Amino acid sequence: LAKTTQPISMDSYEGQEVNITCSHNNIATNDYITWYQQFPSQGPRFIIQGYKTKVTNEVASLFIPADRKSSTLSLPRVSLSDTAVYYCLVGEEGYSTLTFGKGTMLLVSP
Amino acid sequence: GAVVSQHPSWVICKSGTSVKIECRSLDFQATTMFWYRQFPKQSLMLMATSNEGSKATYEQGVEKDKFLINHASLTLSTLTVTSAHPEDSSFYICSARGPGRRTVGTDTQYFGPGTRLTVL
């Protein structure tokens, strides 16, 4: 399983765009990159998943360079309710388990 | 869609008693469910993988006789913490993955809301 490295914490203000980068130097050919969000005392919530280039949904964008050794989760115009821990995970297509790293604690201030 | 529920949401028990936590996939069938444990200010740690109709696969260091897992149907998995002790106090989270929920390329795991266990 590819190991991931993320910043421990990030600070932002309401209305700003936040980019959280995750390093996964040992990502395998069949691995996909998935981001989850977790609020205190709640289960993680799926945000976005991608394999290469760019993926966008209604809440976020995921940018993956050609070498796939890193990925960036982009949250446009964050609000106070985006304060949470964000986890980057790398997993193989199929029935592999997920290994959660320490995640990034994002604090959004007024 | 893809809702996973857990029951109870919190439980307090005395040391030495057993506690059962249920995990249900409400609107899809889950061939595989996972159980995680999360201590305060720490990340989720996978305890075991539960496959419907077969024995669970436990991660290294997790006592299978203490944490009994049963996945009797495609929508229900249970975790029983036997002879609970204060050090078992934690936040237990399940997730479910089933066929037909493919997003980009993998079967996304959908997580339950968690169960807070406090052992006195």
PDB file of C-alpha atoms in Angstrom:
ATOM      1  CA  LEU A   1       0.000   0.000   0.000  1.00  0.00           C
ATOM      2  CA  ALA A   2       1.299   3.414  -0.916  1.00  0.00           C
ATOM      3  CA  LYS A   3       2.045   5.643   2.041  1.00  0.00           C
ATOM      4  CA  THR A   4       0.702   9.164   2.019  1.00  0.00           C
ATOM      5  CA  THR A   5       2.067  12.357   3.528  1.00  0.00           C
ATOM      6  CA  GLN A   6      -0.033  15.435   4.198  1.00  0.00           C
ATOM      7  CA  PRO A   7       0.441  18.633   6.188  1.00  0.00           C
ATOM      8  CA  ILE A   8      -0.709  18.183   9.752  1.00  0.00           C
ATOM      9  CA  SER A   9      -2.768  21.352   9.731  1.00  0.00           C
ATOM     10  CA  MET A  10      -3.790  24.314   7.605  1.00  0.00           C
ATOM     11  CA  ASP A  11      -5.504  27.589   8.380  1.00  0.00           C
ATOM     12  CA  SER A  12      -7.736  29.578   6.088  1.00  0.00           C
ATOM     13  CA  TYR A  13     -10.452  32.230   6.095  1.00  0.00           C
ATOM     14  CA  GLU A  14     -13.964  32.103   4.852  1.00  0.00           C
ATOM     15  CA  GLY A  15     -14.312  32.609   1.120  1.00  0.00           C
ATOM     16  CA  GLN A  16     -10.776  31.583   0.282  1.00  0.00           C
ATOM     17  CA  GLU A  17      -9.724  28.678  -1.882  1.00  0.00           C
ATOM     18  CA  VAL A  18      -7.863  25.973  -0.003  1.00  0.00           C
ATOM     19  CA  ASN A  19      -5.459  23.539  -1.598  1.00  0.00           C
ATOM     20  CA  ILE A  20      -4.297  20.525   0.381  1.00  0.00           C
ATOM     21  CA  THR A  21      -1.473  18.547  -1.154  1.00  0.00           C
ATOM     22  CA  CYS A  22      -0.799  14.892  -0.508  1.00  0.00           C
ATOM     23  CA  SER A  23       2.407  13.063  -1.417  1.00  0.00           C
ATOM     24  CA  HIS A  24       2.283   9.416  -2.430  1.00  0.00           C
ATOM     25  CA  ASN A  25       5.636   8.666  -3.994  1.00  0.00           C
ATOM     26  CA  ASN A  26       5.121   4.916  -4.058  1.00  0.00           C
ATOM     27  CA  ILE A  27       1.740   4.922  -5.755  1.00  0.00           C
ATOM     28  CA  ALA A  28       1.195   1.837  -7.883  1.00  0.00           C
ATOM     29  CA  THR A  29      -0.166   1.676 -11.400  1.00  0.00           C
ATOM     30  CA  ASN A  30      -3.558   0.410 -10.283  1.00  0.00           C
ATOM     31  CA  ASP A  31      -3.945   2.772  -7.330  1.00  0.00           C
ATOM     32  CA  TYR A  32      -6.644   5.414  -7.153  1.00  0.00           C
ATOM     33  CA  ILE A  33      -6.547   8.499  -4.948  1.00  0.00           C
ATOM     34  CA  THR A  34      -9.459   9.193  -2.653  1.00  0.00           C
ATOM     35  CA  TRP A  35     -10.126  12.037  -0.263  1.00  0.00           C
ATOM     36  CA  TYR A  36     -12.368  11.873   2.779  1.00  0.00           C
ATOM     37  CA  GLN A  37     -13.582  14.544   5.185  1.00  0.00           C
ATOM     38  CA  GLN A  38     -14.193  13.885   8.859  1.00  0.00           C
ATOM     39  CA  PHE A  39     -15.905  16.081  11.424  1.00  0.00           C
ATOM     40  CA  PRO A  40     -15.379  15.428  15.151  1.00  0.00           C
ATOM     41  CA  SER A  41     -17.247  12.357  16.404  1.00  0.00           C
ATOM     42  CA  GLN A  42     -18.509  11.467  12.949  1.00  0.00           C
ATOM     43  CA  GLY A  43     -17.549   8.913  10.361  1.00  0.00           C
ATOM     44  CA  PRO A  44     -15.515  10.039   7.346  1.00  0.00           C
ATOM     45  CA  ARG A  45     -17.391  11.310   4.329  1.00  0.00           C
ATOM     46  CA  PHE A  46     -16.272  10.630   0.760  1.00  0.00           C
ATOM     47  CA  ILE A  47     -15.299  13.807  -1.078  1.00  0.00           C
ATOM     48  CA  ILE A  48     -13.684  12.899  -4.361  1.00  0.00           C
ATOM     49  CA  GLN A  49     -11.694  10.221  -6.133  1.00  0.00           C
ATOM     50  CA  GLY A  50      -9.400  10.256  -9.129  1.00  0.00           C
ATOM     51  CA  TYR A  51      -6.746   8.410 -11.086  1.00  0.00           C
ATOM     52  CA  LYS A  52      -5.049  11.081 -13.182  1.00  0.00           C
ATOM     53  CA  THR A  53      -5.341  14.660 -14.411  1.00  0.00           C
ATOM     54  CA  LYS A  54      -8.301  16.512 -12.942  1.00  0.00           C
ATOM     55  CA  VAL A  55     -11.571  15.487 -11.408  1.00  0.00           C
ATOM     56  CA  THR A  56     -14.256  17.923 -10.321  1.00  0.00           C
ATOM     57  CA  ASN A  57     -17.522  17.459  -8.510  1.00  0.00           C
ATOM     58  CA  GLU A  58     -19.937  19.732  -6.746  1.00  0.00           C
ATOM     59  CA  VAL A  59     -17.787  20.168  -3.654  1.00  0.00           C
ATOM     60  CA  ALA A  60     -14.146  19.907  -4.714  1.00  0.00           C
ATOM     61  CA  SER A  61     -11.567  19.410  -7.415  1.00  0.00           C
ATOM     62  CA  LEU A  62      -8.726  16.929  -7.428  1.00  0.00           C
ATOM     63  CA  PHE A  63      -5.580  17.653  -9.370  1.00  0.00           C
ATOM     64  CA  ILE A  64      -3.186  14.819 -10.142  1.00  0.00           C
ATOM     65  CA  PRO A  65       0.041  15.451 -12.080  1.00  0.00           C
ATOM     66  CA  ALA A  66       1.272  13.106 -14.754  1.00  0.00           C
ATOM     67  CA  ASP A  67       3.681  11.265 -12.452  1.00  0.00           C
ATOM     68  CA  ARG A  68       0.853  10.733  -9.925  1.00  0.00           C
ATOM     69  CA  LYS A  69       3.286  11.043  -7.027  1.00  0.00           C
ATOM     70  CA  SER A  70       1.155  13.715  -5.452  1.00  0.00           C
ATOM     71  CA  SER A  71      -2.353  15.063  -5.576  1.00  0.00           C
ATOM     72  CA  THR A  72      -4.026  18.293  -4.536  1.00  0.00           C
ATOM     73  CA  LEU A  73      -7.504  18.633  -3.128  1.00  0.00           C
ATOM     74  CA  SER A  74      -8.935  22.032  -3.928  1.00  0.00           C
ATOM     75  CA  LEU A  75     -11.844  23.422  -1.938  1.00  0.00           C
ATOM     76  CA  PRO A  76     -13.289  26.555  -3.523  1.00  0.00           C
ATOM     77  CA  ARG A  77     -14.508  29.349  -1.274  1.00  0.00           C
ATOM     78  CA  VAL A  78     -14.402  27.533   2.044  1.00  0.00           C
ATOM     79  CA  SER A  79     -16.831  28.275   4.836  1.00  0.00           C
ATOM     80  CA  LEU A  80     -16.666  27.725   8.578  1.00  0.00           C
ATOM     81  CA  SER A  81     -18.412  24.401   8.115  1.00  0.00           C
ATOM     82  CA  ASP A  82     -15.460  23.118   6.100  1.00  0.00           C
ATOM     83  CA  THR A  83     -13.409  22.980   9.287  1.00  0.00           C
ATOM     84  CA  ALA A  84     -12.577  19.294   9.508  1.00  0.00           C
ATOM     85  CA  VAL A  85      -9.863  16.710   9.059  1.00  0.00           C
ATOM     86  CA  TYR A  86      -9.150  15.752   5.460  1.00  0.00           C
ATOM     87  CA  TYR A  87      -7.639  12.389   4.639  1.00  0.00           C
ATOM     88  CA  CYS A  88      -5.859  11.417   1.458  1.00  0.00           C
ATOM     89  CA  LEU A  89      -5.887   7.689   0.742  1.00  0.00           C
ATOM     90  CA  VAL A  90      -4.420   5.573  -1.991  1.00  0.00           C
ATOM     91  CA  GLY A  91      -5.938   2.242  -2.838  1.00  0.00           C
ATOM     92  CA  GLU A  92      -5.937  -0.338  -5.560  1.00  0.00           C
ATOM     93  CA  GLU A  93      -8.954  -0.914  -7.702  1.00  0.00           C
ATOM     94  CA  GLY A  94     -10.974  -3.785  -6.388  1.00  0.00           C
ATOM     95  CA  TYR A  95     -11.249  -4.967  -2.861  1.00  0.00           C
ATOM     96  CA  SER A  96      -8.271  -3.460  -1.102  1.00  0.00           C
ATOM     97  CA  THR A  97      -8.454  -2.000   2.369  1.00  0.00           C
ATOM     98  CA  LEU A  98      -7.923   1.664   3.111  1.00  0.00           C
ATOM     99  CA  THR A  99      -5.093   2.902   5.304  1.00  0.00           C
ATOM    100  CA  PHE A 100      -5.744   6.233   6.930  1.00  0.00           C
ATOM    101  CA  GLY A 101      -2.813   8.511   7.587  1.00  0.00           C
ATOM    102  CA  LYS A 102      -2.845  11.356  10.064  1.00  0.00           C
ATOM    103  CA  GLY A 103      -4.860  13.635   7.817  1.00  0.00           C
ATOM    104  CA  THR A 104      -4.843  17.420   7.571  1.00  0.00           C
ATOM    105  CA  MET A 105      -6.744  19.462  10.124  1.00  0.00           C
ATOM    106  CA  LEU A 106      -8.224  22.426   8.255  1.00  0.00           C
ATOM    107  CA  LEU A 107      -9.345  25.338  10.386  1.00  0.00           C
ATOM    108  CA  VAL A 108     -11.463  27.967   8.670  1.00  0.00           C
ATOM    109  CA  SER A 109     -11.808  31.237  10.509  1.00  0.00           C
ATOM    110  CA  PRO A 110     -14.249  34.119   9.974  1.00  0.00           C
TER     111      PRO A 110
ATOM    112  CA  GLY B   1     -28.034   6.933  -1.522  1.00  0.00           C
ATOM    113  CA  ALA B   2     -25.188   4.902   0.019  1.00  0.00           C
ATOM    114  CA  VAL B   3     -26.240   5.400   3.614  1.00  0.00           C
ATOM    115  CA  VAL B   4     -24.662   3.426   6.411  1.00  0.00           C
ATOM    116  CA  SER B   5     -26.089   3.471   9.898  1.00  0.00           C
ATOM    117  CA  GLN B   6     -24.693   2.365  13.223  1.00  0.00           C
ATOM    118  CA  HIS B   7     -26.445   1.504  16.428  1.00  0.00           C
ATOM    119  CA  PRO B   8     -26.068   2.568  19.114  1.00  0.00           C
ATOM    120  CA  SER B   9     -24.493   5.967  18.563  1.00  0.00           C
ATOM    121  CA  TRP B  10     -23.034   5.847  22.036  1.00  0.00           C
ATOM    122  CA  VAL B  11     -22.885   3.324  24.843  1.00  0.00           C
ATOM    123  CA  ILE B  12     -21.574   3.274  28.380  1.00  0.00           C
ATOM    124  CA  CYS B  13     -20.925  -0.056  30.035  1.00  0.00           C
ATOM    125  CA  LYS B  14     -19.255  -1.544  33.043  1.00  0.00           C
ATOM    126  CA  SER B  15     -15.915  -3.251  32.828  1.00  0.00           C
ATOM    127  CA  GLY B  16     -16.263  -6.951  32.066  1.00  0.00           C
ATOM    128  CA  THR B  17     -19.503  -6.713  30.132  1.00  0.00           C
ATOM    129  CA  SER B  18     -19.980  -7.243  26.403  1.00  0.00           C
ATOM    130  CA  VAL B  19     -21.258  -4.663  23.954  1.00  0.00           C
ATOM    131  CA  LYS B  20     -22.670  -5.234  20.480  1.00  0.00           C
ATOM    132  CA  ILE B  21     -22.518  -2.579  17.780  1.00  0.00           C
ATOM    133  CA  GLU B  22     -24.558  -2.906  14.608  1.00  0.00           C
ATOM    134  CA  CYS B  23     -23.633  -1.579  11.190  1.00  0.00           C
ATOM    135  CA  ARG B  24     -26.244  -1.511   8.448  1.00  0.00           C
ATOM    136  CA  SER B  25     -26.150  -0.499   4.811  1.00  0.00           C
ATOM    137  CA  LEU B  26     -29.576   1.039   4.309  1.00  0.00           C
ATOM    138  CA  ASP B  27     -29.946   1.347   0.569  1.00  0.00           C
ATOM    139  CA  PHE B  28     -27.430  -1.026  -0.918  1.00  0.00           C
ATOM    140  CA  GLN B  29     -26.047  -4.465  -0.368  1.00  0.00           C
ATOM    141  CA  ALA B  30     -22.577  -4.613   1.107  1.00  0.00           C
ATOM    142  CA  THR B  31     -20.528  -7.683   0.405  1.00  0.00           C
ATOM    143  CA  THR B  32     -17.700  -6.234   2.435  1.00  0.00           C
ATOM    144  CA  MET B  33     -17.784  -4.172   5.588  1.00  0.00           C
ATOM    145  CA  PHE B  34     -14.929  -2.768   7.599  1.00  0.00           C
ATOM    146  CA  TRP B  35     -14.541  -1.942  11.262  1.00  0.00           C
ATOM    147  CA  TYR B  36     -12.290   0.870  12.418  1.00  0.00           C
ATOM    148  CA  ARG B  37     -11.333   2.251  15.789  1.00  0.00           C
ATOM    149  CA  GLN B  38     -10.353   5.838  16.437  1.00  0.00           C
ATOM    150  CA  PHE B  39      -8.846   7.181  19.633  1.00  0.00           C
ATOM    151  CA  PRO B  40      -9.040  10.905  20.457  1.00  0.00           C
ATOM    152  CA  LYS B  41      -7.004  13.095  18.116  1.00  0.00           C
ATOM    153  CA  GLN B  42      -5.793  10.067  16.197  1.00  0.00           C
ATOM    154  CA  SER B  43      -6.557   8.640  12.791  1.00  0.00           C
ATOM    155  CA  LEU B  44      -8.794   5.709  12.016  1.00  0.00           C
ATOM    156  CA  MET B  45      -7.227   2.326  12.482  1.00  0.00           C
ATOM    157  CA  LEU B  46      -8.610  -0.631  10.595  1.00  0.00           C
ATOM    158  CA  MET B  47      -9.531  -3.473  12.922  1.00  0.00           C
ATOM    159  CA  ALA B  48     -11.013  -6.039  10.598  1.00  0.00           C
ATOM    160  CA  THR B  49     -12.569  -6.742   7.249  1.00  0.00           C
ATOM    161  CA  SER B  50     -15.906  -8.489   7.283  1.00  0.00           C
ATOM    162  CA  ASN B  51     -17.158 -10.447   4.289  1.00  0.00           C
ATOM    163  CA  GLU B  52     -20.715 -11.672   4.097  1.00  0.00           C
ATOM    164  CA  GLY B  53     -20.979 -15.342   4.855  1.00  0.00           C
ATOM    165  CA  SER B  54     -17.365 -15.856   5.814  1.00  0.00           C
ATOM    166  CA  LYS B  55     -15.030 -15.250   8.703  1.00  0.00           C
ATOM    167  CA  ALA B  56     -13.668 -11.793   9.266  1.00  0.00           C
ATOM    168  CA  THR B  57     -10.054 -10.943   8.560  1.00  0.00           C
ATOM    169  CA  TYR B  58      -8.409  -9.192  11.481  1.00  0.00           C
ATOM    170  CA  GLU B  59      -5.530  -6.761  11.308  1.00  0.00           C
ATOM    171  CA  GLN B  60      -2.353  -7.542  13.147  1.00  0.00           C
ATOM    172  CA  GLY B  61      -2.644  -6.852  16.837  1.00  0.00           C
ATOM    173  CA  VAL B  62      -6.443  -7.050  16.973  1.00  0.00           C
ATOM    174  CA  GLU B  63      -7.706  -9.878  19.151  1.00  0.00           C
ATOM    175  CA  LYS B  64     -10.326 -11.802  17.218  1.00  0.00           C
ATOM    176  CA  ASP B  65     -11.676 -13.448  20.356  1.00  0.00           C
ATOM    177  CA  LYS B  66     -12.225 -10.078  21.967  1.00  0.00           C
ATOM    178  CA  PHE B  67     -13.714  -8.292  18.979  1.00  0.00           C
ATOM    179  CA  LEU B  68     -16.235 -10.688  17.496  1.00  0.00           C
ATOM    180  CA  ILE B  69     -17.482  -9.800  14.042  1.00  0.00           C
ATOM    181  CA  ASN B  70     -20.486 -11.308  12.333  1.00  0.00           C
ATOM    182  CA  HIS B  71     -21.606 -10.441   8.802  1.00  0.00           C
ATOM    183  CA  ALA B  72     -24.685 -12.568   8.507  1.00  0.00           C
ATOM    184  CA  SER B  73     -26.405 -10.688   5.704  1.00  0.00           C
ATOM    185  CA  LEU B  74     -25.586  -8.293   2.887  1.00  0.00           C
ATOM    186  CA  THR B  75     -26.855  -5.355   4.927  1.00  0.00           C
ATOM    187  CA  LEU B  76     -25.743  -6.083   8.469  1.00  0.00           C
ATOM    188  CA  SER B  77     -22.458  -6.568  10.251  1.00  0.00           C
ATOM    189  CA  THR B  78     -22.049  -6.617  14.015  1.00  0.00           C
ATOM    190  CA  LEU B  79     -19.048  -6.002  16.222  1.00  0.00           C
ATOM    191  CA  THR B  80     -19.168  -7.394  19.742  1.00  0.00           C
ATOM    192  CA  VAL B  81     -16.620  -6.164  22.222  1.00  0.00           C
ATOM    193  CA  THR B  82     -16.383  -8.965  24.748  1.00  0.00           C
ATOM    194  CA  SER B  83     -15.326  -8.458  28.354  1.00  0.00           C
ATOM    195  CA  ALA B  84     -14.807  -4.779  27.727  1.00  0.00           C
ATOM    196  CA  HIS B  85     -12.212  -2.856  29.705  1.00  0.00           C
ATOM    197  CA  PRO B  86     -11.573   0.873  30.022  1.00  0.00           C
ATOM    198  CA  GLU B  87      -8.799   0.698  27.438  1.00  0.00           C
ATOM    199  CA  ASP B  88     -11.408  -0.438  24.903  1.00  0.00           C
ATOM    200  CA  SER B  89     -13.109   2.933  25.217  1.00  0.00           C
ATOM    201  CA  SER B  90     -12.947   4.457  21.766  1.00  0.00           C
ATOM    202  CA  PHE B  91     -14.903   5.610  18.734  1.00  0.00           C
ATOM    203  CA  TYR B  92     -15.833   2.623  16.587  1.00  0.00           C
ATOM    204  CA  ILE B  93     -16.680   3.266  12.958  1.00  0.00           C
ATOM    205  CA  CYS B  94     -17.866   0.874  10.309  1.00  0.00           C
ATOM    206  CA  SER B  95     -17.837   1.268   6.575  1.00  0.00           C
ATOM    207  CA  ALA B  96     -19.512  -0.651   3.817  1.00  0.00           C
ATOM    208  CA  ARG B  97     -18.559  -1.399   0.248  1.00  0.00           C
ATOM    209  CA  GLY B  98     -20.796  -3.203  -2.145  1.00  0.00           C
ATOM    210  CA  PRO B  99     -21.233  -4.048  -5.824  1.00  0.00           C
ATOM    211  CA  GLY B 100     -22.647  -1.478  -8.147  1.00  0.00           C
ATOM    212  CA  ARG B 101     -21.261   1.537  -6.275  1.00  0.00           C
ATOM    213  CA  ARG B 102     -18.280   2.043  -8.518  1.00  0.00           C
ATOM    214  CA  THR B 103     -17.340   5.688  -8.928  1.00  0.00           C
ATOM    215  CA  VAL B 104     -14.147   6.362 -10.845  1.00  0.00           C
ATOM    216  CA  GLY B 105     -12.508   3.012 -10.570  1.00  0.00           C
ATOM    217  CA  THR B 106     -12.792   1.613  -7.104  1.00  0.00           C
ATOM    218  CA  ASP B 107     -15.655   0.684  -4.888  1.00  0.00           C
ATOM    219  CA  THR B 108     -15.949   3.626  -2.549  1.00  0.00           C
ATOM    220  CA  GLN B 109     -16.301   2.929   1.133  1.00  0.00           C
ATOM    221  CA  TYR B 110     -19.251   4.594   2.823  1.00  0.00           C
ATOM    222  CA  PHE B 111     -18.865   5.189   6.510  1.00  0.00           C
ATOM    223  CA  GLY B 112     -21.319   5.005   9.342  1.00  0.00           C
ATOM    224  CA  PRO B 113     -21.668   7.801  11.890  1.00  0.00           C
ATOM    225  CA  GLY B 114     -19.664   5.933  14.507  1.00  0.00           C
ATOM    226  CA  THR B 115     -20.336   4.552  17.975  1.00  0.00           C
ATOM    227  CA  ARG B 116     -18.765   6.074  21.059  1.00  0.00           C
ATOM    228  CA  LEU B 117     -17.969   3.329  23.579  1.00  0.00           C
ATOM    229  CA  THR B 118     -17.106   4.257  27.135  1.00  0.00           C
ATOM    230  CA  VAL B 119     -16.153   1.486  29.520  1.00  0.00           C
ATOM    231  CA  LEU B 120     -16.245   2.404  33.187  1.00  0.00           C
TER     232      LEU B 120
END
